[in-house]
Amino acid sequence: MRETILTAAVGVACCLVLAGCKKRDGAAGAAGFPPVQVITAEAKRQPVTESLSLIGSLVANEMVEIKAETDGTVQEIPFNEGQRVEKGQLLIQLDETKFATALAEAEGNFKLSRANFERAKQLFADKLISEQEYDQAAANFDVNRALLDRRKRELKDARIYASFSGIMGARNFSPGQVIAKNAVLSWLVDLDPIKVELNVPERFLSQVQLGQTLDLKVAAYPTNRFQGKVYFIAPSVDPNTRTTLVKAEIPNPNHELKPGMFANLDLTVKVRENSIVIPETALSQILDDDRANVFTVGVSNMVQLKSVKLGVRLPGQVEVLSGLDGGERVIVEGIQKVGPGARVKMAGAEPGRPNEQKGDGAISGE
């Protein structure tokens, strides 16, 4: 019996010792919990462009229809389709025979009426003819002078010249063809620079100014980007669409851009030269449209939770307007395994990405 009690006492003592050891071991394990391995990236300072994405249409710098101001027969066509011509260059020559004949007749009548008028002037001064006869001679002289000017203009209209330098379009006529007045014969187009027209919603008008930079892409050249500047903002808003017409000029020395093309535009609204940018994966919790939480790694690799104000959304990145000073390390992978005050081990940094905004017709950021 005594041996049984002794054995039981020893067993109880062993259990108490083991329980105490487990508590000490648990406490030691909590204090010495190994650091969690995470991947971090630096909160970098870099320029950020805030832009407005819109659509527009390309139009020629100058474009006119080539028409004849008089009926006639085409005698000569000294240009080729698609050829570059200079201002003042002859484009179309009509048969001048009938125009020259009419001009010669008008010149003869004008000389005769001038002589009659000079004679009538002297006779009227000598009171040898009535005032009515003098007025008739003067009126006849004026009529013939006006007719002479008209015949000169008709002869001049038999030749059509380029009103500006540009590229000739297709021609709708041939030598020897009889053409009617105002018939469209061809087109003259100036492609450099080329213009783009876009309609800006009125809510964005306060952010559009003359001289702003504009980036443009067209389907024909999907990998190319073209840049221009705003030169015109309409002084009124269309009451039907609530938009304002804006025009920009784009250099087009290689004539890649053509009138009528559909364009996707990024209109630069604001450029912040020293903004803080972090990877989008660093956002641990989105609080609302412009605020979120991020984890940073501070002194002794201790995790801190910070609330930041967000700006422009970039491809894979986001601008931070406040909450970070720049240079901090933010956790981009392993966020779900850490909390404020935890100790971590940094495994690397996420590579940087481009910082140009893409939008769909609305401004992101402020």
mmCIF file of C-alpha atoms in Angstrom:
data_model
loop_
_atom_site.group_PDB
_atom_site.id
_atom_site.type_symbol
_atom_site.label_atom_id
_atom_site.label_comp_id
_atom_site.label_asym_id
_atom_site.label_seq_id
_atom_site.Cartn_x
_atom_site.Cartn_y
_atom_site.Cartn_z
ATOM 1 C CA MET A 1 0.000 0.000 0.000
ATOM 2 C CA ARG A 2 2.806 2.355 0.912
ATOM 3 C CA GLU A 3 4.590 1.546 -2.336
ATOM 4 C CA THR A 4 1.442 2.332 -4.299
ATOM 5 C CA ILE A 5 1.075 5.760 -2.667
ATOM 6 C CA LEU A 6 4.750 6.532 -3.317
ATOM 7 C CA THR A 7 4.423 5.537 -6.961
ATOM 8 C CA ALA A 8 1.353 7.745 -7.388
ATOM 9 C CA ALA A 9 3.125 10.699 -5.783
ATOM 10 C CA VAL A 10 6.101 10.301 -8.081
ATOM 11 C CA GLY A 11 3.766 10.183 -11.096
ATOM 12 C CA VAL A 12 1.978 13.376 -10.055
ATOM 13 C CA ALA A 13 5.295 15.126 -9.546
ATOM 14 C CA CYS A 14 6.469 14.049 -12.993
ATOM 15 C CA CYS A 15 3.271 15.372 -14.576
ATOM 16 C CA LEU A 16 3.690 18.725 -12.843
ATOM 17 C CA VAL A 17 7.278 18.957 -14.020
ATOM 18 C CA LEU A 18 6.333 18.088 -17.585
ATOM 19 C CA ALA A 19 3.501 20.652 -17.562
ATOM 20 C CA GLY A 20 5.886 23.359 -16.356
ATOM 21 C CA CYS A 21 8.371 22.438 -19.041
ATOM 22 C CA LYS A 22 5.696 22.683 -21.738
ATOM 23 C CA LYS A 23 4.654 26.180 -20.565
ATOM 24 C CA ARG A 24 8.255 27.384 -20.603
ATOM 25 C CA ASP A 25 8.851 25.808 -23.989
ATOM 26 C CA GLY A 26 5.672 27.443 -25.397
ATOM 27 C CA ALA A 27 6.668 30.853 -24.088
ATOM 28 C CA ALA A 28 10.135 30.461 -25.518
ATOM 29 C CA GLY A 29 8.663 29.454 -28.890
ATOM 30 C CA ALA A 30 6.399 32.520 -29.047
ATOM 31 C CA ALA A 31 9.255 34.849 -28.244
ATOM 32 C CA GLY A 32 11.583 33.197 -30.737
ATOM 33 C CA PHE A 33 9.115 32.714 -33.635
ATOM 34 C CA PRO A 34 11.163 32.655 -36.873
ATOM 35 C CA PRO A 35 10.785 35.757 -39.202
ATOM 36 C CA VAL A 36 8.358 35.436 -42.112
ATOM 37 C CA GLN A 37 9.972 35.659 -45.524
ATOM 38 C CA VAL A 38 8.402 38.354 -47.711
ATOM 39 C CA ILE A 39 9.169 40.163 -50.967
ATOM 40 C CA THR A 40 9.400 43.940 -50.849
ATOM 41 C CA ALA A 41 9.767 46.816 -53.267
ATOM 42 C CA GLU A 42 10.960 50.370 -52.808
ATOM 43 C CA ALA A 43 8.507 53.273 -52.794
ATOM 44 C CA LYS A 44 10.222 55.186 -55.584
ATOM 45 C CA ARG A 45 10.024 58.823 -56.578
ATOM 46 C CA GLN A 46 9.527 59.369 -60.303
ATOM 47 C CA PRO A 47 7.549 61.539 -62.766
ATOM 48 C CA VAL A 48 3.871 60.636 -63.125
ATOM 49 C CA THR A 49 1.696 61.775 -66.008
ATOM 50 C CA GLU A 50 -2.007 62.278 -65.416
ATOM 51 C CA SER A 51 -3.921 62.082 -68.699
ATOM 52 C CA LEU A 52 -7.408 62.046 -70.137
ATOM 53 C CA SER A 53 -8.217 59.279 -72.616
ATOM 54 C CA LEU A 54 -10.463 60.311 -75.520
ATOM 55 C CA ILE A 55 -11.191 59.492 -79.133
ATOM 56 C CA GLY A 56 -10.898 61.758 -82.150
ATOM 57 C CA SER A 57 -10.684 61.980 -85.929
ATOM 58 C CA LEU A 58 -7.791 63.100 -88.090
ATOM 59 C CA VAL A 59 -8.277 65.923 -90.576
ATOM 60 C CA ALA A 60 -5.908 67.458 -93.102
ATOM 61 C CA ASN A 61 -4.047 70.640 -92.287
ATOM 62 C CA GLU A 62 -5.516 72.047 -95.516
ATOM 63 C CA MET A 63 -7.716 70.289 -98.082
ATOM 64 C CA VAL A 64 -9.527 71.720 -101.128
ATOM 65 C CA GLU A 65 -11.484 70.367 -104.062
ATOM 66 C CA ILE A 66 -10.003 71.308 -107.408
ATOM 67 C CA LYS A 67 -12.786 72.817 -109.541
ATOM 68 C CA ALA A 68 -12.977 74.906 -112.694
ATOM 69 C CA GLU A 69 -14.643 78.304 -112.436
ATOM 70 C CA THR A 70 -15.793 78.113 -116.033
ATOM 71 C CA ASP A 71 -16.917 75.568 -118.619
ATOM 72 C CA GLY A 72 -14.232 74.394 -120.995
ATOM 73 C CA THR A 73 -12.200 71.631 -122.622
ATOM 74 C CA VAL A 74 -9.197 70.149 -120.811
ATOM 75 C CA GLN A 75 -6.064 70.760 -122.851
ATOM 76 C CA GLU A 76 -3.265 69.760 -120.464
ATOM 77 C CA ILE A 77 -2.871 68.069 -117.041
ATOM 78 C CA PRO A 78 0.674 68.799 -115.788
ATOM 79 C CA PHE A 79 0.467 66.760 -112.588
ATOM 80 C CA ASN A 80 0.354 63.096 -111.575
ATOM 81 C CA GLU A 81 -1.958 61.559 -109.016
ATOM 82 C CA GLY A 82 -0.289 61.468 -105.609
ATOM 83 C CA GLN A 83 2.385 63.940 -106.693
ATOM 84 C CA ARG A 84 3.590 66.687 -104.379
ATOM 85 C CA VAL A 85 3.027 70.129 -105.861
ATOM 86 C CA GLU A 86 4.130 73.548 -104.704
ATOM 87 C CA LYS A 87 2.023 76.637 -104.160
ATOM 88 C CA GLY A 88 1.367 78.426 -107.470
ATOM 89 C CA GLN A 89 2.147 75.374 -109.620
ATOM 90 C CA LEU A 90 -0.046 74.874 -112.723
ATOM 91 C CA LEU A 91 -2.447 71.959 -112.276
ATOM 92 C CA ILE A 92 -4.923 72.129 -115.177
ATOM 93 C CA GLN A 93 -4.852 73.971 -118.507
ATOM 94 C CA LEU A 94 -8.144 74.461 -120.399
ATOM 95 C CA ASP A 95 -8.387 75.334 -124.080
ATOM 96 C CA GLU A 96 -7.958 79.131 -124.208
ATOM 97 C CA THR A 97 -9.048 79.725 -127.805
ATOM 98 C CA LYS A 98 -12.589 80.971 -127.151
ATOM 99 C CA PHE A 99 -11.478 82.923 -124.080
ATOM 100 C CA ALA A 100 -8.701 84.668 -126.037
ATOM 101 C CA THR A 101 -11.144 85.539 -128.854
ATOM 102 C CA ALA A 102 -13.674 86.977 -126.426
ATOM 103 C CA LEU A 103 -10.905 88.995 -124.774
ATOM 104 C CA ALA A 104 -9.749 90.443 -128.112
ATOM 105 C CA GLU A 105 -13.327 91.494 -128.906
ATOM 106 C CA ALA A 106 -13.695 93.127 -125.490
ATOM 107 C CA GLU A 107 -10.415 95.005 -125.936
ATOM 108 C CA GLY A 108 -11.608 96.413 -129.292
ATOM 109 C CA ASN A 109 -14.909 97.581 -127.870
ATOM 110 C CA PHE A 110 -13.147 99.097 -124.894
ATOM 111 C CA LYS A 111 -10.750 101.118 -127.080
ATOM 112 C CA LEU A 112 -13.633 102.435 -129.188
ATOM 113 C CA SER A 113 -15.727 103.390 -126.157
ATOM 114 C CA ARG A 114 -12.750 105.107 -124.578
ATOM 115 C CA ALA A 115 -12.126 107.189 -127.689
ATOM 116 C CA ASN A 116 -15.827 108.118 -127.862
ATOM 117 C CA PHE A 117 -15.816 109.073 -124.208
ATOM 118 C CA GLU A 118 -12.749 111.320 -124.585
ATOM 119 C CA ARG A 119 -14.331 113.004 -127.607
ATOM 120 C CA ALA A 120 -17.643 113.444 -125.792
ATOM 121 C CA LYS A 121 -15.865 114.927 -122.805
ATOM 122 C CA GLN A 122 -14.287 117.640 -124.970
ATOM 123 C CA LEU A 123 -17.518 118.328 -126.870
ATOM 124 C CA PHE A 124 -19.467 118.620 -123.639
ATOM 125 C CA ALA A 125 -16.903 121.053 -122.272
ATOM 126 C CA ASP A 126 -17.383 123.158 -125.413
ATOM 127 C CA LYS A 127 -21.155 122.815 -124.997
ATOM 128 C CA LEU A 128 -21.506 121.170 -128.400
ATOM 129 C CA ILE A 129 -23.413 118.098 -127.094
ATOM 130 C CA SER A 130 -26.092 117.652 -124.466
ATOM 131 C CA GLU A 131 -25.488 116.299 -121.013
ATOM 132 C CA GLN A 132 -27.503 113.205 -121.950
ATOM 133 C CA GLU A 133 -25.176 112.388 -124.836
ATOM 134 C CA TYR A 134 -22.172 112.855 -122.566
ATOM 135 C CA ASP A 135 -23.640 110.548 -119.908
ATOM 136 C CA GLN A 136 -24.381 107.893 -122.533
ATOM 137 C CA ALA A 137 -20.786 107.935 -123.766
ATOM 138 C CA ALA A 138 -19.476 107.706 -120.189
ATOM 139 C CA ALA A 139 -21.781 104.792 -119.356
ATOM 140 C CA ASN A 140 -20.782 102.923 -122.517
ATOM 141 C CA PHE A 141 -17.137 103.369 -121.597
ATOM 142 C CA ASP A 142 -17.732 101.963 -118.066
ATOM 143 C CA VAL A 143 -19.648 98.950 -119.429
ATOM 144 C CA ASN A 144 -16.907 98.058 -121.890
ATOM 145 C CA ARG A 145 -14.239 98.463 -119.241
ATOM 146 C CA ALA A 146 -16.080 96.061 -116.921
ATOM 147 C CA LEU A 147 -16.571 93.585 -119.771
ATOM 148 C CA LEU A 148 -12.858 93.702 -120.558
ATOM 149 C CA ASP A 149 -12.005 92.891 -116.926
ATOM 150 C CA ARG A 150 -14.437 89.976 -117.038
ATOM 151 C CA ARG A 151 -12.899 88.539 -120.223
ATOM 152 C CA LYS A 152 -9.443 88.824 -118.690
ATOM 153 C CA ARG A 153 -10.638 86.883 -115.654
ATOM 154 C CA GLU A 154 -12.243 84.188 -117.826
ATOM 155 C CA LEU A 155 -8.958 83.734 -119.678
ATOM 156 C CA LYS A 156 -7.164 83.500 -116.340
ATOM 157 C CA ASP A 157 -9.692 80.896 -115.118
ATOM 158 C CA ALA A 158 -8.666 78.639 -117.994
ATOM 159 C CA ARG A 159 -5.594 77.859 -115.897
ATOM 160 C CA ILE A 160 -5.932 76.322 -112.426
ATOM 161 C CA TYR A 161 -3.027 76.721 -109.988
ATOM 162 C CA ALA A 162 -2.242 75.133 -106.602
ATOM 163 C CA SER A 163 -3.418 77.402 -103.802
ATOM 164 C CA PHE A 164 -0.924 75.833 -101.352
ATOM 165 C CA SER A 165 1.772 73.161 -101.289
ATOM 166 C CA GLY A 166 0.491 69.616 -100.828
ATOM 167 C CA ILE A 167 -0.283 66.204 -102.322
ATOM 168 C CA MET A 168 -2.584 65.767 -105.298
ATOM 169 C CA GLY A 169 -5.426 63.268 -105.039
ATOM 170 C CA ALA A 170 -7.021 61.127 -107.733
ATOM 171 C CA ARG A 171 -8.268 62.957 -110.851
ATOM 172 C CA ASN A 172 -11.754 62.559 -112.247
ATOM 173 C CA PHE A 173 -11.118 63.767 -115.803
ATOM 174 C CA SER A 174 -8.900 63.251 -118.846
ATOM 175 C CA PRO A 175 -7.301 65.460 -121.520
ATOM 176 C CA GLY A 176 -9.825 66.537 -124.146
ATOM 177 C CA GLN A 177 -12.760 66.146 -121.783
ATOM 178 C CA VAL A 178 -15.370 68.893 -121.650
ATOM 179 C CA ILE A 179 -15.898 69.886 -118.034
ATOM 180 C CA ALA A 180 -18.660 71.875 -116.406
ATOM 181 C CA LYS A 181 -18.233 74.776 -114.053
ATOM 182 C CA ASN A 182 -17.799 73.717 -110.396
ATOM 183 C CA ALA A 183 -17.268 70.026 -111.276
ATOM 184 C CA VAL A 184 -14.828 68.342 -108.832
ATOM 185 C CA LEU A 185 -11.705 67.469 -110.816
ATOM 186 C CA SER A 186 -9.324 66.387 -108.046
ATOM 187 C CA TRP A 187 -8.192 67.224 -104.505
ATOM 188 C CA LEU A 188 -5.188 68.995 -103.028
ATOM 189 C CA VAL A 189 -4.232 67.932 -99.489
ATOM 190 C CA ASP A 190 -1.624 69.233 -97.047
ATOM 191 C CA LEU A 191 -0.677 66.418 -94.623
ATOM 192 C CA ASP A 192 2.119 67.970 -92.568
ATOM 193 C CA PRO A 193 1.220 68.846 -89.940
ATOM 194 C CA ILE A 194 -2.023 66.901 -89.615
ATOM 195 C CA LYS A 195 -4.802 67.887 -87.237
ATOM 196 C CA VAL A 196 -6.938 65.881 -84.849
ATOM 197 C CA GLU A 197 -10.398 66.966 -83.717
ATOM 198 C CA LEU A 198 -11.875 65.695 -80.467
ATOM 199 C CA ASN A 199 -14.882 66.506 -78.311
ATOM 200 C CA VAL A 200 -14.018 67.007 -74.643
ATOM 201 C CA PRO A 201 -16.797 66.558 -72.042
ATOM 202 C CA GLU A 202 -17.547 69.827 -70.275
ATOM 203 C CA ARG A 203 -16.598 68.428 -66.838
ATOM 204 C CA PHE A 204 -12.975 68.179 -68.019
ATOM 205 C CA LEU A 205 -12.737 71.627 -69.664
ATOM 206 C CA SER A 206 -10.996 73.211 -66.675
ATOM 207 C CA GLN A 207 -8.113 70.778 -67.216
ATOM 208 C CA VAL A 208 -7.649 71.462 -70.943
ATOM 209 C CA GLN A 209 -5.355 74.303 -71.985
ATOM 210 C CA LEU A 210 -3.656 75.573 -75.134
ATOM 211 C CA GLY A 211 -0.235 74.033 -75.633
ATOM 212 C CA GLN A 212 -0.999 70.795 -73.750
ATOM 213 C CA THR A 213 0.740 67.657 -74.997
ATOM 214 C CA LEU A 214 -1.318 64.965 -76.680
ATOM 215 C CA ASP A 215 -0.351 61.331 -77.423
ATOM 216 C CA LEU A 216 -2.108 59.604 -80.309
ATOM 217 C CA LYS A 217 -2.403 56.026 -81.606
ATOM 218 C CA VAL A 218 -4.108 54.719 -84.746
ATOM 219 C CA ALA A 219 -5.043 51.193 -85.774
ATOM 220 C CA ALA A 220 -2.802 51.321 -88.852
ATOM 221 C CA TYR A 221 0.328 51.685 -86.670
ATOM 222 C CA PRO A 222 -0.515 49.999 -83.339
ATOM 223 C CA THR A 223 3.064 50.147 -82.020
ATOM 224 C CA ASN A 224 3.673 53.801 -82.903
ATOM 225 C CA ARG A 225 2.782 56.799 -80.772
ATOM 226 C CA PHE A 226 2.469 60.279 -82.230
ATOM 227 C CA GLN A 227 2.669 63.500 -80.227
ATOM 228 C CA GLY A 228 1.122 66.887 -80.806
ATOM 229 C CA LYS A 229 -0.073 70.025 -79.031
ATOM 230 C CA VAL A 230 -3.481 71.585 -78.492
ATOM 231 C CA TYR A 231 -3.855 74.801 -80.501
ATOM 232 C CA PHE A 232 -7.615 75.438 -80.455
ATOM 233 C CA ILE A 233 -10.389 75.201 -77.844
ATOM 234 C CA ALA A 234 -13.861 76.158 -79.028
ATOM 235 C CA PRO A 235 -15.319 79.173 -77.176
ATOM 236 C CA SER A 236 -18.644 77.413 -76.558
ATOM 237 C CA VAL A 237 -20.108 74.071 -75.431
ATOM 238 C CA ASP A 238 -22.424 72.109 -77.718
ATOM 239 C CA PRO A 239 -25.788 72.121 -75.871
ATOM 240 C CA ASN A 240 -26.758 68.767 -77.421
ATOM 241 C CA THR A 241 -23.653 66.740 -76.508
ATOM 242 C CA ARG A 242 -22.303 68.908 -73.660
ATOM 243 C CA THR A 243 -18.855 68.723 -75.212
ATOM 244 C CA THR A 244 -16.406 71.262 -76.596
ATOM 245 C CA LEU A 245 -14.443 70.934 -79.818
ATOM 246 C CA VAL A 246 -10.681 70.799 -79.273
ATOM 247 C CA LYS A 247 -8.052 70.655 -82.039
ATOM 248 C CA ALA A 248 -4.397 69.673 -81.946
ATOM 249 C CA GLU A 249 -1.568 69.629 -84.489
ATOM 250 C CA ILE A 250 0.659 66.566 -84.943
ATOM 251 C CA PRO A 251 3.879 66.569 -87.014
ATOM 252 C CA ASN A 252 3.474 64.142 -89.911
ATOM 253 C CA PRO A 253 6.628 64.352 -92.040
ATOM 254 C CA ASN A 254 6.298 60.781 -93.373
ATOM 255 C CA HIS A 255 2.590 61.170 -94.140
ATOM 256 C CA GLU A 256 1.762 58.070 -92.084
ATOM 257 C CA LEU A 257 -1.342 59.696 -90.638
ATOM 258 C CA LYS A 258 -4.210 60.244 -93.086
ATOM 259 C CA PRO A 259 -7.354 62.380 -92.872
ATOM 260 C CA GLY A 260 -10.359 60.375 -91.742
ATOM 261 C CA MET A 261 -8.406 58.007 -89.478
ATOM 262 C CA PHE A 262 -9.891 57.140 -86.086
ATOM 263 C CA ALA A 263 -7.533 57.995 -83.230
ATOM 264 C CA ASN A 264 -7.177 57.019 -79.564
ATOM 265 C CA LEU A 265 -5.819 59.958 -77.621
ATOM 266 C CA ASP A 266 -4.166 60.547 -74.256
ATOM 267 C CA LEU A 267 -4.369 64.245 -73.429
ATOM 268 C CA THR A 268 -1.787 65.175 -70.790
ATOM 269 C CA VAL A 269 -3.600 67.030 -68.029
ATOM 270 C CA LYS A 270 -0.910 67.225 -65.355
ATOM 271 C CA VAL A 271 2.692 66.069 -64.817
ATOM 272 C CA ARG A 272 4.038 65.541 -61.284
ATOM 273 C CA GLU A 273 7.800 65.291 -61.498
ATOM 274 C CA ASN A 274 8.514 63.817 -58.039
ATOM 275 C CA SER A 275 5.641 61.486 -57.181
ATOM 276 C CA ILE A 276 5.867 58.347 -55.037
ATOM 277 C CA VAL A 277 4.982 55.140 -56.879
ATOM 278 C CA ILE A 278 4.549 51.621 -55.455
ATOM 279 C CA PRO A 279 3.503 48.282 -57.007
ATOM 280 C CA GLU A 280 -0.259 47.750 -56.996
ATOM 281 C CA THR A 281 0.236 44.389 -55.233
ATOM 282 C CA ALA A 282 1.451 46.292 -52.141
ATOM 283 C CA LEU A 283 -2.128 47.388 -51.358
ATOM 284 C CA SER A 284 -3.185 45.101 -48.519
ATOM 285 C CA GLN A 285 -6.670 46.568 -48.091
ATOM 286 C CA ILE A 286 -8.621 49.027 -50.247
ATOM 287 C CA LEU A 287 -10.491 51.362 -47.897
ATOM 288 C CA ASP A 288 -12.275 53.394 -50.592
ATOM 289 C CA ASP A 289 -11.610 54.786 -54.075
ATOM 290 C CA ASP A 290 -8.574 56.814 -53.031
ATOM 291 C CA ARG A 291 -7.352 55.274 -49.768
ATOM 292 C CA ALA A 292 -5.714 51.935 -48.918
ATOM 293 C CA ASN A 293 -3.471 50.227 -46.373
ATOM 294 C CA VAL A 294 0.084 49.045 -47.030
ATOM 295 C CA PHE A 295 2.653 47.186 -44.934
ATOM 296 C CA THR A 296 6.127 48.691 -44.705
ATOM 297 C CA VAL A 297 9.283 47.172 -43.264
ATOM 298 C CA GLY A 298 10.979 49.471 -40.759
ATOM 299 C CA VAL A 299 13.791 49.304 -38.202
ATOM 300 C CA SER A 300 14.878 45.778 -37.226
ATOM 301 C CA ASN A 301 12.692 44.441 -40.040
ATOM 302 C CA MET A 302 9.535 45.172 -38.058
ATOM 303 C CA VAL A 303 6.266 45.466 -40.012
ATOM 304 C CA GLN A 304 4.266 48.702 -39.836
ATOM 305 C CA LEU A 305 0.743 49.300 -41.170
ATOM 306 C CA LYS A 306 0.262 52.619 -42.954
ATOM 307 C CA SER A 307 -2.783 54.228 -44.526
ATOM 308 C CA VAL A 308 -2.026 55.956 -47.842
ATOM 309 C CA LYS A 309 -3.918 58.228 -50.210
ATOM 310 C CA LEU A 310 -3.853 56.988 -53.800
ATOM 311 C CA GLY A 311 -3.456 58.988 -56.972
ATOM 312 C CA VAL A 312 -3.100 57.895 -60.587
ATOM 313 C CA ARG A 313 -3.448 54.190 -61.378
ATOM 314 C CA LEU A 314 -0.630 52.991 -63.636
ATOM 315 C CA PRO A 315 0.009 49.635 -65.364
ATOM 316 C CA GLY A 316 0.851 47.413 -62.375
ATOM 317 C CA GLN A 317 1.598 50.420 -60.173
ATOM 318 C CA VAL A 318 -0.166 53.155 -58.266
ATOM 319 C CA GLU A 319 0.776 56.678 -57.240
ATOM 320 C CA VAL A 320 0.796 57.538 -53.526
ATOM 321 C CA LEU A 321 -0.171 61.124 -52.751
ATOM 322 C CA SER A 322 0.307 60.919 -48.968
ATOM 323 C CA GLY A 323 1.188 58.392 -46.277
ATOM 324 C CA LEU A 324 4.679 57.533 -47.539
ATOM 325 C CA ASP A 325 7.800 59.685 -47.803
ATOM 326 C CA GLY A 326 9.583 57.718 -50.508
ATOM 327 C CA GLY A 327 12.387 55.230 -50.016
ATOM 328 C CA GLU A 328 10.406 52.924 -47.708
ATOM 329 C CA ARG A 329 10.217 49.206 -48.424
ATOM 330 C CA VAL A 330 6.644 47.998 -48.955
ATOM 331 C CA ILE A 331 5.624 44.337 -48.832
ATOM 332 C CA VAL A 332 4.336 43.086 -52.186
ATOM 333 C CA GLU A 333 4.261 39.316 -51.518
ATOM 334 C CA GLY A 334 3.536 37.579 -48.227
ATOM 335 C CA ILE A 335 1.083 40.218 -47.005
ATOM 336 C CA GLN A 336 -1.385 37.600 -45.756
ATOM 337 C CA LYS A 337 1.257 36.126 -43.408
ATOM 338 C CA VAL A 338 2.202 39.318 -41.532
ATOM 339 C CA GLY A 339 0.713 41.904 -39.247
ATOM 340 C CA PRO A 340 1.783 45.096 -37.468
ATOM 341 C CA GLY A 341 4.794 44.421 -35.220
ATOM 342 C CA ALA A 342 5.755 41.147 -36.897
ATOM 343 C CA ARG A 343 9.392 40.530 -37.786
ATOM 344 C CA VAL A 344 10.102 39.633 -41.399
ATOM 345 C CA LYS A 345 12.954 38.582 -43.645
ATOM 346 C CA MET A 346 13.140 40.385 -47.004
ATOM 347 C CA ALA A 347 13.713 38.101 -49.966
ATOM 348 C CA GLY A 348 13.917 40.619 -52.822
ATOM 349 C CA ALA A 349 12.274 43.483 -54.637
ATOM 350 C CA GLU A 350 9.776 43.610 -57.450
ATOM 351 C CA PRO A 351 11.133 45.180 -60.647
ATOM 352 C CA GLY A 352 9.828 48.580 -61.677
ATOM 353 C CA ARG A 353 7.213 49.118 -64.352
ATOM 354 C CA PRO A 354 6.379 51.980 -66.733
ATOM 355 C CA ASN A 355 4.542 54.857 -65.135
ATOM 356 C CA GLU A 356 2.238 56.074 -67.857
ATOM 357 C CA GLN A 357 -1.465 56.098 -67.150
ATOM 358 C CA LYS A 358 -3.999 54.398 -69.387
ATOM 359 C CA GLY A 359 -7.618 55.409 -69.084
ATOM 360 C CA ASP A 360 -11.000 54.896 -70.650
ATOM 361 C CA GLY A 361 -12.328 58.400 -70.849
ATOM 362 C CA ALA A 362 -11.919 59.440 -67.185
ATOM 363 C CA ILE A 363 -9.087 60.888 -65.137
ATOM 364 C CA SER A 364 -7.637 58.755 -62.343
ATOM 365 C CA GLY A 365 -6.026 60.393 -59.364
ATOM 366 C CA GLU A 366 -6.807 63.725 -57.847
#
